[in-house]
PDB file of C-alpha atoms in Angstrom:
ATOM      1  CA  UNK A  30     145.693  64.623  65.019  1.00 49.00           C
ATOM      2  CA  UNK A  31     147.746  65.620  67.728  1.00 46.00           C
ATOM      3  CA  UNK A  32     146.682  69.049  67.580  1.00 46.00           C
ATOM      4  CA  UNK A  33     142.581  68.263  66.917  1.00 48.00           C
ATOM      5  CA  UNK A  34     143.423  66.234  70.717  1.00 44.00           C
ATOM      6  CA  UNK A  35     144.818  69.263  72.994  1.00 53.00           C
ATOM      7  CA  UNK A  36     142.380  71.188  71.298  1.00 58.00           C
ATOM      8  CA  UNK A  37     139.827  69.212  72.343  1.00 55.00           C
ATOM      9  CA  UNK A  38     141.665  69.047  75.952  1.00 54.00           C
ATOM     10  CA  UNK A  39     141.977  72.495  76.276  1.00 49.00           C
ATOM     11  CA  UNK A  40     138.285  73.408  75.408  1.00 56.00           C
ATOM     12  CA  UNK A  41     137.540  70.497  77.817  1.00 58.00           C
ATOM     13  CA  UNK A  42     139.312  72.608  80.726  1.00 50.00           C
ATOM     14  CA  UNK A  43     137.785  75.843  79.770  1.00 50.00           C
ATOM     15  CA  UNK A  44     135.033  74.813  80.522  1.00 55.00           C
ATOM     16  CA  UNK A  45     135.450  72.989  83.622  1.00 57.00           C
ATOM     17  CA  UNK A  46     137.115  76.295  84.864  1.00 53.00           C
ATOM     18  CA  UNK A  47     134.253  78.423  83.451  1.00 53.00           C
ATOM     19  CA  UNK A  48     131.705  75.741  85.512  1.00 55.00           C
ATOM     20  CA  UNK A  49     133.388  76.366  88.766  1.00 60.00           C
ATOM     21  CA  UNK A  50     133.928  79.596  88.381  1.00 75.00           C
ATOM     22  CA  UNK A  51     130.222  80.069  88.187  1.00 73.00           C
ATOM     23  CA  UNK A  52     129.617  77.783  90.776  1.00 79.00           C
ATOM     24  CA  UNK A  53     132.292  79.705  93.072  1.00 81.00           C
ATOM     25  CA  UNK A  54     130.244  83.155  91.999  1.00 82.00           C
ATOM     26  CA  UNK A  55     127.088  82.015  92.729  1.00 82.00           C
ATOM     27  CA  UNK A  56     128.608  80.280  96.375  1.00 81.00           C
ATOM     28  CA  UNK A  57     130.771  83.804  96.954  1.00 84.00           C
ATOM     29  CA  UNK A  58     127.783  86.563  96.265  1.00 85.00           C
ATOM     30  CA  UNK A  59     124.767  84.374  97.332  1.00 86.00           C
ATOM     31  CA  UNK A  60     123.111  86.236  99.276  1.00 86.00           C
ATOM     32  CA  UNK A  61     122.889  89.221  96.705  1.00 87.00           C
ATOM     33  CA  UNK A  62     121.769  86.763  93.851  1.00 87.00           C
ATOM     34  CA  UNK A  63     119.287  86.201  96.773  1.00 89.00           C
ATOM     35  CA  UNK A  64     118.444  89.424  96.465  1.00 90.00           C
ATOM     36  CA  UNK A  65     117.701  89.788  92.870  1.00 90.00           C
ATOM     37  CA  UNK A  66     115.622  86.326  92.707  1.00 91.00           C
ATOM     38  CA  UNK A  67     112.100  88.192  92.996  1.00 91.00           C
ATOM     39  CA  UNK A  68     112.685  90.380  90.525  1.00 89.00           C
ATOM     40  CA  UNK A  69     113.950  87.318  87.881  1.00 91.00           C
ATOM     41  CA  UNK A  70     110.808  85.268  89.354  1.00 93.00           C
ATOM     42  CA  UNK A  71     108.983  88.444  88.719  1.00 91.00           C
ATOM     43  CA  UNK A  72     109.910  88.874  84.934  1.00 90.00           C
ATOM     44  CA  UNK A  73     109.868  85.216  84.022  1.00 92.00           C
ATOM     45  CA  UNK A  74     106.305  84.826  85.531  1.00 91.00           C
ATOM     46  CA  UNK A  75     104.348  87.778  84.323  1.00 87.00           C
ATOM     47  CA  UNK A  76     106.680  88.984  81.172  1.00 86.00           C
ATOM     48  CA  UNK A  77     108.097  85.608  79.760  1.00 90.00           C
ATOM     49  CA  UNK A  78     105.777  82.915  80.474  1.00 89.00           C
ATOM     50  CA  UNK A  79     102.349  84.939  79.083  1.00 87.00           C
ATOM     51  CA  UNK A  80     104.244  85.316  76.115  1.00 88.00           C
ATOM     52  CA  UNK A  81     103.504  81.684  74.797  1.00 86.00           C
ATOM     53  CA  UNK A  82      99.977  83.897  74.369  1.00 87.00           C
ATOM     54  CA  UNK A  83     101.684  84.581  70.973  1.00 89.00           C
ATOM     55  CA  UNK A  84     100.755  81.477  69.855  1.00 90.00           C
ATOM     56  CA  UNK A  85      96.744  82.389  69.542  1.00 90.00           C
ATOM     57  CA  UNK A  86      97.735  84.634  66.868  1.00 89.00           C
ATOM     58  CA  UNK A  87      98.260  81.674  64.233  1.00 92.00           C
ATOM     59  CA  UNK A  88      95.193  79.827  65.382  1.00 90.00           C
ATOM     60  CA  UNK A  89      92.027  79.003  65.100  1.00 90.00           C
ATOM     61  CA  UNK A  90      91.084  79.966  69.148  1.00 87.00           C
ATOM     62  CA  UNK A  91      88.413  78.339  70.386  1.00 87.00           C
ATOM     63  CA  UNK A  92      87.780  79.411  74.276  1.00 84.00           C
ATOM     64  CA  UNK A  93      86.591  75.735  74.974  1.00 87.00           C
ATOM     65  CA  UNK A  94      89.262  74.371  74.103  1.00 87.00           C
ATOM     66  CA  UNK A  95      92.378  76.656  75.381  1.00 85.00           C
ATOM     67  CA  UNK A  96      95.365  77.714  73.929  1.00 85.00           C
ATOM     68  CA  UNK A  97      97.121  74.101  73.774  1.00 84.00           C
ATOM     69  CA  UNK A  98      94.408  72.602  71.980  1.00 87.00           C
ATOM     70  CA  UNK A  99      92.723  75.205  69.608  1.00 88.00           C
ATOM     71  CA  UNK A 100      93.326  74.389  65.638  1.00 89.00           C
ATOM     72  CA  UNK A 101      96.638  75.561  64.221  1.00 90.00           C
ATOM     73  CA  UNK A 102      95.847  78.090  60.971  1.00 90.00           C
ATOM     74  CA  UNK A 103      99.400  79.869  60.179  1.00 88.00           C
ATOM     75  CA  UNK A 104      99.023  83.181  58.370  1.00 90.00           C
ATOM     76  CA  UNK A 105      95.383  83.012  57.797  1.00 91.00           C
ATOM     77  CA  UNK A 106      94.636  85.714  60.882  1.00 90.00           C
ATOM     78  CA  UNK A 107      96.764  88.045  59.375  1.00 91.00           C
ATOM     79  CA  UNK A 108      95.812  87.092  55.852  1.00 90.00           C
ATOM     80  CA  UNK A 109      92.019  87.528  56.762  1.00 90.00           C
ATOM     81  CA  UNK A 110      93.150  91.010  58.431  1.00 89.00           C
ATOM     82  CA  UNK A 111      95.143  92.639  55.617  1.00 90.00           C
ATOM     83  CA  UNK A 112      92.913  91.739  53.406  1.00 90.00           C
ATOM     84  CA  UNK A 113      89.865  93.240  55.204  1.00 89.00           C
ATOM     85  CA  UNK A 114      89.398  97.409  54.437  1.00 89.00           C
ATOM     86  CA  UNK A 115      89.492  98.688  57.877  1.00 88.00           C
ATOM     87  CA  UNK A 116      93.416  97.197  58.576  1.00 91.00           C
ATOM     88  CA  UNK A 117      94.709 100.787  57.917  1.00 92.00           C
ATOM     89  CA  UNK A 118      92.583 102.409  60.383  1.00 90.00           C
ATOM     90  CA  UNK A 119      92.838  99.955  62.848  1.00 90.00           C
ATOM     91  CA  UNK A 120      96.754 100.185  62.421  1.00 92.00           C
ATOM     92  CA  UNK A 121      96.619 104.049  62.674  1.00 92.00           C
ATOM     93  CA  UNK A 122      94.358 104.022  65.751  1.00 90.00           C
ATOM     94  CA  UNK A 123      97.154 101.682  67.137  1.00 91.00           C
ATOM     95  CA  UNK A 124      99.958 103.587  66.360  1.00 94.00           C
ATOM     96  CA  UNK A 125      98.399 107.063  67.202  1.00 93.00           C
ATOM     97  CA  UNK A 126      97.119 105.946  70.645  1.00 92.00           C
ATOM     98  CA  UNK A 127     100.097 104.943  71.687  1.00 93.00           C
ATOM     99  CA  UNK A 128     101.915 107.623  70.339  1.00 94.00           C
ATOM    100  CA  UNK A 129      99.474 109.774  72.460  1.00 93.00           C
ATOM    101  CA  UNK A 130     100.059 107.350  75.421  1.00 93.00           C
ATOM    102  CA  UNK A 131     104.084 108.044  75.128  1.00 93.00           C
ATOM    103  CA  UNK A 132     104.409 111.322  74.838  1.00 94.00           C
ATOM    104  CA  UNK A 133     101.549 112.492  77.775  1.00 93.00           C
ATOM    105  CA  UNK A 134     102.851 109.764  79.836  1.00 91.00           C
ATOM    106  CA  UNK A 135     106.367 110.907  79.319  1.00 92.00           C
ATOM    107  CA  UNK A 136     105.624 114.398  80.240  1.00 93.00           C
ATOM    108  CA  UNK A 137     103.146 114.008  83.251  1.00 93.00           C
ATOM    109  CA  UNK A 138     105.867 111.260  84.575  1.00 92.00           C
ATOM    110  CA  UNK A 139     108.444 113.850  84.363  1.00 91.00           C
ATOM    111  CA  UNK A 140     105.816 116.226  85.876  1.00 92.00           C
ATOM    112  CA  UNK A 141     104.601 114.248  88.576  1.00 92.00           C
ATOM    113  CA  UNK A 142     108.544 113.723  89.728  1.00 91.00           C
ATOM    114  CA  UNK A 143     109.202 117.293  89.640  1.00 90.00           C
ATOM    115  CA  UNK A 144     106.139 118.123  91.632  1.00 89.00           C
ATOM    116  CA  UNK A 145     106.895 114.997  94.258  1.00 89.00           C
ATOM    117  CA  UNK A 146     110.871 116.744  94.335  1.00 87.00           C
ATOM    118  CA  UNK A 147     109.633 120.398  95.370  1.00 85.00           C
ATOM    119  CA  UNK A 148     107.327 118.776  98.343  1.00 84.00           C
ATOM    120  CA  UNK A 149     109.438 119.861 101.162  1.00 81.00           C
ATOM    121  CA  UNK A 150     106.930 117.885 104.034  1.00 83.00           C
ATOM    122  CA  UNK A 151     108.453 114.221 104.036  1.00 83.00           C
ATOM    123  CA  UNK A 152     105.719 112.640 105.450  1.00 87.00           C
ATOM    124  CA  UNK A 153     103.634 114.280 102.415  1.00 87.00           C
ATOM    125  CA  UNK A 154     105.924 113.223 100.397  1.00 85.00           C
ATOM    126  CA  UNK A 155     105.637 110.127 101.035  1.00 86.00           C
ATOM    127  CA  UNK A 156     101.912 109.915 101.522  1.00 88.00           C
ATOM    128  CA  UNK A 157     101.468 111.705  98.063  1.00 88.00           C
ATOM    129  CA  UNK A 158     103.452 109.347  96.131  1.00 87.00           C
ATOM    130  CA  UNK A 159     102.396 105.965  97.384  1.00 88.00           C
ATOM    131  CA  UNK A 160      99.164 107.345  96.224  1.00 89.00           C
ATOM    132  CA  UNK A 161     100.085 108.107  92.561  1.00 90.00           C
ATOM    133  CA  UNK A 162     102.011 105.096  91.798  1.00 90.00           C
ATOM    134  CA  UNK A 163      98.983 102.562  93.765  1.00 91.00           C
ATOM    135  CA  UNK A 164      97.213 102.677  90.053  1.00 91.00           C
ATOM    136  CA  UNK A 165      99.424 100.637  88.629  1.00 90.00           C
ATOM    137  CA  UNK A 166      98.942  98.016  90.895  1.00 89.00           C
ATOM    138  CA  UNK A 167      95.320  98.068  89.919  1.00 89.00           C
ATOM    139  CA  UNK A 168      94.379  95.475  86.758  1.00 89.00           C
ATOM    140  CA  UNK A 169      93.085  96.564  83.650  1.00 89.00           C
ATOM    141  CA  UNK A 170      89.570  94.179  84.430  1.00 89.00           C
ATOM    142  CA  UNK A 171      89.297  96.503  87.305  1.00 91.00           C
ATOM    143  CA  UNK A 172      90.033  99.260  85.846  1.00 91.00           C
ATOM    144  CA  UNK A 173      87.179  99.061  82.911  1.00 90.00           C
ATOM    145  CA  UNK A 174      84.853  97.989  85.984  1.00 91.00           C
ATOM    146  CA  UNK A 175      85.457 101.748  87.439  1.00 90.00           C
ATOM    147  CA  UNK A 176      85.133 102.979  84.258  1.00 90.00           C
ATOM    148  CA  UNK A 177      81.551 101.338  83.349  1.00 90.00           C
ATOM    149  CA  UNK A 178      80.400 102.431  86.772  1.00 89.00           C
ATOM    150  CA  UNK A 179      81.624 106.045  85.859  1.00 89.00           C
ATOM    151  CA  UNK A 180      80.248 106.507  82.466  1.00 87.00           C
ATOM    152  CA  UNK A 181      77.352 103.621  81.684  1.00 86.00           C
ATOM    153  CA  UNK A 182      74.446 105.328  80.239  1.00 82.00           C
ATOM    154  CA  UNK A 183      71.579 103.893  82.931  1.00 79.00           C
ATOM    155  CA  UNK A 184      73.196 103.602  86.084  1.00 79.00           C
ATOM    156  CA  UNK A 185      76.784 105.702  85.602  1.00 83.00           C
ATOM    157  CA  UNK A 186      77.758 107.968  88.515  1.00 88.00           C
ATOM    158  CA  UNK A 187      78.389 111.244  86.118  1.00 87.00           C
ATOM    159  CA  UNK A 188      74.864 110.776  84.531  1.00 84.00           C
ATOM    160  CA  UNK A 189      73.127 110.233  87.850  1.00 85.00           C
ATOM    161  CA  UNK A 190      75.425 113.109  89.262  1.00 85.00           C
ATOM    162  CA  UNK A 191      74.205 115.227  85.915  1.00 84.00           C
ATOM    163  CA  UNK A 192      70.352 114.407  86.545  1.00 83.00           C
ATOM    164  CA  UNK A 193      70.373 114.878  90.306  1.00 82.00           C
ATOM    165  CA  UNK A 194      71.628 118.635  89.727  1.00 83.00           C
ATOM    166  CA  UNK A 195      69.165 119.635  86.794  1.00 77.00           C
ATOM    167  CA  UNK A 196      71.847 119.749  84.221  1.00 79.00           C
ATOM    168  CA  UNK A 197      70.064 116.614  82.465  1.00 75.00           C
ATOM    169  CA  UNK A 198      66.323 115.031  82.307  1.00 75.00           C
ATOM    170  CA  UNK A 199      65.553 111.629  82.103  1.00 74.00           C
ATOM    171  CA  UNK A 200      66.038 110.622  78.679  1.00 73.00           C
ATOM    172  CA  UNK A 201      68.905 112.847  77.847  1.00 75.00           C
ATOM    173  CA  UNK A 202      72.032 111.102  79.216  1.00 80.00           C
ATOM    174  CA  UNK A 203      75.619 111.118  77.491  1.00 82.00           C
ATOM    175  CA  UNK A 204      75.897 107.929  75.970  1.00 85.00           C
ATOM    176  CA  UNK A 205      79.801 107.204  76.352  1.00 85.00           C
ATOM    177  CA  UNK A 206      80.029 103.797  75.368  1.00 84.00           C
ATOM    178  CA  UNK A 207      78.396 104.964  71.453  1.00 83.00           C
ATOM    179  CA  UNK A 208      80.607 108.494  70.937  1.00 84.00           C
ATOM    180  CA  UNK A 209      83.976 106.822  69.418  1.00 84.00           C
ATOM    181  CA  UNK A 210      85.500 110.793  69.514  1.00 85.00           C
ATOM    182  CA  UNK A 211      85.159 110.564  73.568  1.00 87.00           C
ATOM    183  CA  UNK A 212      86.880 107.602  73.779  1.00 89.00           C
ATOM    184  CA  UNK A 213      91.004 108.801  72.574  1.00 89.00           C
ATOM    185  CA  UNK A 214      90.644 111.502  75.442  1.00 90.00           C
ATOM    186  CA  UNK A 215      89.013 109.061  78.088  1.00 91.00           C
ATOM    187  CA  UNK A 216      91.812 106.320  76.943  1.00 92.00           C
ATOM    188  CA  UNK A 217      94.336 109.005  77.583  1.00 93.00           C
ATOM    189  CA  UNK A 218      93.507 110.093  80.775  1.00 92.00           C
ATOM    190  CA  UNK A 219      93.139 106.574  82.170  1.00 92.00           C
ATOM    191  CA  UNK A 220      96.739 105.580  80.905  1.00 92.00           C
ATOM    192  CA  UNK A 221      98.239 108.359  82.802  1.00 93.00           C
ATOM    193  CA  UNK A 222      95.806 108.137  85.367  1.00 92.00           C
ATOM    194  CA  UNK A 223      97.193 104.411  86.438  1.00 92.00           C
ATOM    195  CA  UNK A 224     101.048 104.665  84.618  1.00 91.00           C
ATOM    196  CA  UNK A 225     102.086 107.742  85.097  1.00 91.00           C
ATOM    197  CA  UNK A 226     102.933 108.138  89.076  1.00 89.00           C
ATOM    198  CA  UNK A 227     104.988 104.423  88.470  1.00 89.00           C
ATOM    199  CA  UNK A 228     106.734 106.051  85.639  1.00 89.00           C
ATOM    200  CA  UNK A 229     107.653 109.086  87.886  1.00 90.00           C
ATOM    201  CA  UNK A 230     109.496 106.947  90.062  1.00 88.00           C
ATOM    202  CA  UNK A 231     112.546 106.555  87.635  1.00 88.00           C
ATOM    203  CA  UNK A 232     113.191 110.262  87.299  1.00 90.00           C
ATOM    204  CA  UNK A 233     112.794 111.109  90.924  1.00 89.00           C
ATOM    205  CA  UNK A 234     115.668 109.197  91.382  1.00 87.00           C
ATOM    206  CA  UNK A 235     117.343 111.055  88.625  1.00 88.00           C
ATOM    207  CA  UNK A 236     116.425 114.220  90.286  1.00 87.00           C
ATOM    208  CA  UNK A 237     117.516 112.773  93.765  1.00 84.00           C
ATOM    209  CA  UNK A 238     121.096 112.250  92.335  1.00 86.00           C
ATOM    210  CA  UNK A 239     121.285 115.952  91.008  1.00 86.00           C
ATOM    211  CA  UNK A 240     124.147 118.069  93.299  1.00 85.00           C
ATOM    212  CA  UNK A 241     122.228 119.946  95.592  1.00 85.00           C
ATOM    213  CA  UNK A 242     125.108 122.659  95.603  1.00 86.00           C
ATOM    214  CA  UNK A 243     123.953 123.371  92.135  1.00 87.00           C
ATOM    215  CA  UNK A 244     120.968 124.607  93.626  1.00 85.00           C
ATOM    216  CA  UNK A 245     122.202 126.279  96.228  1.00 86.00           C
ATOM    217  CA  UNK A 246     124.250 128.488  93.869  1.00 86.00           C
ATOM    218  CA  UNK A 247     121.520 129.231  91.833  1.00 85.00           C
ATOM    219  CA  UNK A 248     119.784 130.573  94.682  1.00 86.00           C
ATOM    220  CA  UNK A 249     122.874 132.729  95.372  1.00 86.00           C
ATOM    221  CA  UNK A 250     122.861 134.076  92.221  1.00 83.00           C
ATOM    222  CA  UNK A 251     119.321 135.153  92.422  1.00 86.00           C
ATOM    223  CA  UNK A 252     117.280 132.254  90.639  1.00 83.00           C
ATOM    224  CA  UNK A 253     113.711 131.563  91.313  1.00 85.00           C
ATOM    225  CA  UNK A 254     111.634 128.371  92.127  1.00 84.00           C
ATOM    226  CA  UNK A 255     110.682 128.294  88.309  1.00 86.00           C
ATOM    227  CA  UNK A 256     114.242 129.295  87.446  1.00 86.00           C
ATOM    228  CA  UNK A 257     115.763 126.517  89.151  1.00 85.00           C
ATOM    229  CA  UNK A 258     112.864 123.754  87.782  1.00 86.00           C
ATOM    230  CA  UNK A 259     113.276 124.854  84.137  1.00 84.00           C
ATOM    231  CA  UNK A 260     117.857 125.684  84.327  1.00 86.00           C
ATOM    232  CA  UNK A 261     118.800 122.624  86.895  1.00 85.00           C
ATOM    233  CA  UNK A 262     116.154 119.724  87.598  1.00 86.00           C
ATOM    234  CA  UNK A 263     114.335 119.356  83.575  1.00 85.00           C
ATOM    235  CA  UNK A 264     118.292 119.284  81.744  1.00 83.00           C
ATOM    236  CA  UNK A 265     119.160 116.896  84.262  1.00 79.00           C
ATOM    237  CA  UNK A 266     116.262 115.033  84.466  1.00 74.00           C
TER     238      UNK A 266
END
């Protein structure tokens, strides 16, 4: 009994001690917990909270009547899906697009950083890569906006562009929007197109830490631009 009571006592410290220690932490480095607050606002407001989303998945949505209201079905979405014959192509499609979408965005991230690294003009530099990450500030509703203005049968630029040089007459325009084997190449290029200069950013900064003696050695030694690129900055990238 005794025992069960300074157990209880002790625990009872512990955490008193572990309370103002993170009390003390928070008082001690407050200004760089300060510092850190937007990005925690940041994730809990557009990663965590639009994840209650999930919840559509198991019901009956109705737009009307909004997430918190709309009829509660379980597995019957996914039962209604599996059991339908296209499931397997839809799940391939899903799979190898974004395959696709990792690997290209991968390498024209690692691309993109490479190119930004050999830049020696800073104020290009700097010009040039607020440009290729500003994309992926841009919304996906906007971006399928551009995209309709680009390639819509009546009124899209590249059509009108087509007709206005002779390439096309009136009647003959490329119907995007009805050619599914367009579409994995257009869905491609718009990924990288808004991701990719955002996704550089991460190994710039690995190519920013590399030992710039490593270079200069190389260059000693005889090594080329393309030497240097392909021996030093891609291993250590």
């Amino acid at each position: 009994m005794n025992v069960a009571l300074n157990r209880d006592k002790v625990d009872s410290v512990v955490m008193r001690k572990n309370k103002k220690t993170f009390i003390s932490e928070i008082k001690q480095n407050f200004y760089l917990y300060l510092l850190v607050l937007p990005g925690i606002l940041f994730f809990i407001i557009f990663k965590y909270l639009p994840m209650v989303g999930i919840v559509v998945a198991f019901q009956n949505f109705n737009v009307m009547k909004g997430i918190f209201k709309s009829e509660f079905v379980g597995l019957k979405n996914f039962e209604y899906f599996f059991t339908s014959k296209d499931w397997l192509a839809v799940t391939w499609n899903t799979v190898f697009l974004n395959l696709l979408f990792l690997l290209t965005g991968l390498f024209f991230s690692i691309l993109i950083a490479i190119v930004l690294s050999e830049i020696s003009s800073k104020y290009f530099k700097k010009v040039t890569q607020s440009v290729v990450i500003l994309p992926n500030f841009i919304s996906w509703t906007l971006v399928s906006m551009f995209v309709f203005a680009l390639l819509s049968t009546d009124v899209g630029w590249i059509n009108t562009v087509l007709k206005a040089v002779g390439y096309m007459k009136e009647g003959q325009e490329i119907n995007f929007y009805s050619n599914p084997a367009l579409w994995t190449g257009i869905l491609i290029v718009l990924k990288i197109w808004k991701t990719a200069g955002f996704g550089s950013v991460v190994y710039l900064a690995a190519i920013a830490g590399i030992d710039q003696e490593i270079y200069e050695a190389a260059k000693i030694d005889g090594a080329s631009r393309m030497q240097c690129i392909t021996k030093i900055t891609l291993p250590q990238t």
